Amino acid sequence: MSEIPARLTVVTLGARDMPGLRRFYRALGWTETSSSGDGWAGFLLGGVLLSLYPVQELAAEAAGGAPAPSGWAGFTLACNVGAPEQVDAAFEAAVRAGATVVAEPVNRSWGGRSAYIADPEGNRWEIAWAPGARFDGRGSLTAFGD
């Protein structure tokens, strides 16, 4: 067994406006953990915790005090859905909740369908359907392209 388990448990976003970012994710219909507040917030998403933490505090811990980046940080988060038509429905729900449109839903050359949105602080989310993606009853990804 590896000393580092092969798993992803938490993704933390540095928040410039904690109350505003919390409102956005709640507007998506996601439930916060009971210990959430404006100093830290968490949303359990199919076995992975989406964590929000003030960006200055996160930079002090994770970047040795380097300044927090501005604009797009060069990564995306993804929410995979079970059918191509669900991409469009989820995309529209995210926009209604306050997301910014980055790319409208389209069929992709790799055989799936996806769209991109940004949360109020510019974090990019891909909403995607991928052939071969399988989920368990909790929505956890159990297979991808197999």
XYZ file of C-alpha atoms in Angstrom:
146
model
C 0.000 0.000 0.000
C 1.202 3.490 -0.854
C 1.941 5.957 1.923
C -0.290 8.395 0.045
C -3.696 6.862 -0.737
C -4.928 7.275 -4.327
C -7.879 9.507 -3.540
C -9.061 13.087 -3.756
C -10.937 14.196 -0.648
C -10.995 18.010 -0.594
C -10.736 20.806 -3.163
C -10.278 24.237 -1.565
C -11.069 27.466 -3.368
C -9.565 30.682 -2.027
C -12.490 33.102 -1.657
C -12.165 36.851 -2.011
C -15.805 37.323 -0.888
C -16.769 34.427 1.404
C -20.430 35.425 1.904
C -20.950 35.958 -1.841
C -19.287 32.701 -2.853
C -21.228 30.782 -0.200
C -24.492 32.291 -1.518
C -23.650 31.203 -5.061
C -22.999 27.559 -4.143
C -26.117 27.461 -1.963
C -28.088 28.923 -4.907
C -26.992 25.863 -6.922
C -28.941 23.849 -4.348
C -25.818 22.445 -2.676
C -26.002 21.905 1.083
C -23.310 23.332 3.334
C -21.814 21.313 6.145
C -23.112 22.246 9.594
C -19.754 23.757 10.567
C -19.755 26.247 7.673
C -19.516 29.988 8.214
C -17.758 33.021 6.771
C -14.367 31.801 8.047
C -14.633 28.445 6.236
C -17.404 26.674 4.344
C -17.769 23.171 2.980
C -20.083 21.387 0.550
C -19.983 17.564 0.391
C -20.237 16.638 -3.299
C -20.421 12.930 -4.046
C -17.568 11.958 -1.754
C -15.371 15.051 -2.244
C -15.557 18.148 -0.076
C -15.607 21.509 -1.862
C -14.054 23.859 0.657
C -14.151 27.678 0.600
C -11.499 29.519 2.610
C -10.548 33.216 2.650
C -7.930 33.668 -0.078
C -5.511 35.642 2.108
C -5.508 32.919 4.758
C -5.144 30.195 2.134
C -2.198 32.035 0.552
C -0.539 32.313 3.974
C -0.901 28.549 4.537
C -0.411 27.078 1.071
C 1.725 29.625 -0.792
C 4.143 30.735 1.904
C 2.485 34.128 2.031
C 2.798 34.804 -1.723
C 0.065 37.056 -3.093
C -3.151 35.376 -4.168
C -3.532 35.037 -7.936
C -6.020 37.217 -9.761
C -8.085 36.097 -12.737
C -8.239 32.541 -13.987
C -5.776 30.289 -12.148
C -5.353 27.754 -14.983
C -7.455 24.871 -13.697
C -11.049 23.708 -13.998
C -13.382 21.791 -11.749
C -15.895 19.453 -13.333
C -19.367 18.206 -12.589
C -20.152 15.209 -14.763
C -23.774 14.318 -15.435
C -25.403 11.093 -16.593
C -26.765 12.098 -20.017
C -25.984 14.652 -22.757
C -29.234 16.590 -22.246
C -28.410 17.022 -18.564
C -25.458 19.231 -19.550
C -27.851 21.846 -20.929
C -30.192 21.688 -17.913
C -27.340 21.955 -15.389
C -25.726 24.783 -17.387
C -28.963 26.787 -17.373
C -29.482 26.166 -13.636
C -25.949 27.401 -12.908
C -26.518 30.564 -14.953
C -29.805 31.190 -13.097
C -27.873 30.840 -9.818
C -25.464 33.588 -10.909
C -22.736 31.810 -12.895
C -21.047 33.596 -15.778
C -21.201 31.880 -19.162
C -17.733 30.909 -20.388
C -18.724 28.451 -23.156
C -22.209 27.301 -24.169
C -22.985 23.548 -24.265
C -21.567 21.824 -27.360
C -20.797 18.323 -28.549
C -17.039 17.802 -28.173
C -14.594 16.083 -30.529
C -13.814 13.519 -27.809
C -17.407 12.198 -27.999
C -19.000 13.933 -25.046
C -20.923 17.152 -24.463
C -19.836 19.981 -22.189
C -20.135 23.635 -21.257
C -18.126 25.965 -19.053
C -19.271 28.467 -16.440
C -17.452 30.608 -13.906
C -18.534 31.141 -10.316
C -18.690 34.748 -9.008
C -14.919 34.718 -8.370
C -13.930 33.331 -11.764
C -13.362 29.667 -10.801
C -14.096 27.659 -13.942
C -16.464 24.687 -13.853
C -16.997 22.275 -16.709
C -20.429 20.673 -16.824
C -19.920 17.525 -18.854
C -21.337 14.253 -20.045
C -18.647 11.732 -20.968
C -19.325 8.345 -22.538
C -18.264 5.683 -20.092
C -18.623 7.801 -16.952
C -20.456 5.788 -14.282
C -21.684 6.856 -10.850
C -22.770 5.113 -7.678
C -25.903 5.952 -5.682
C -24.175 8.894 -3.968
C -23.079 10.383 -7.272
C -19.453 9.353 -6.815
C -17.564 8.611 -10.020
C -16.897 4.859 -10.217
C -15.651 4.505 -13.819
C -14.454 6.846 -16.521
C -14.017 5.664 -20.093
C -13.682 2.006 -19.097
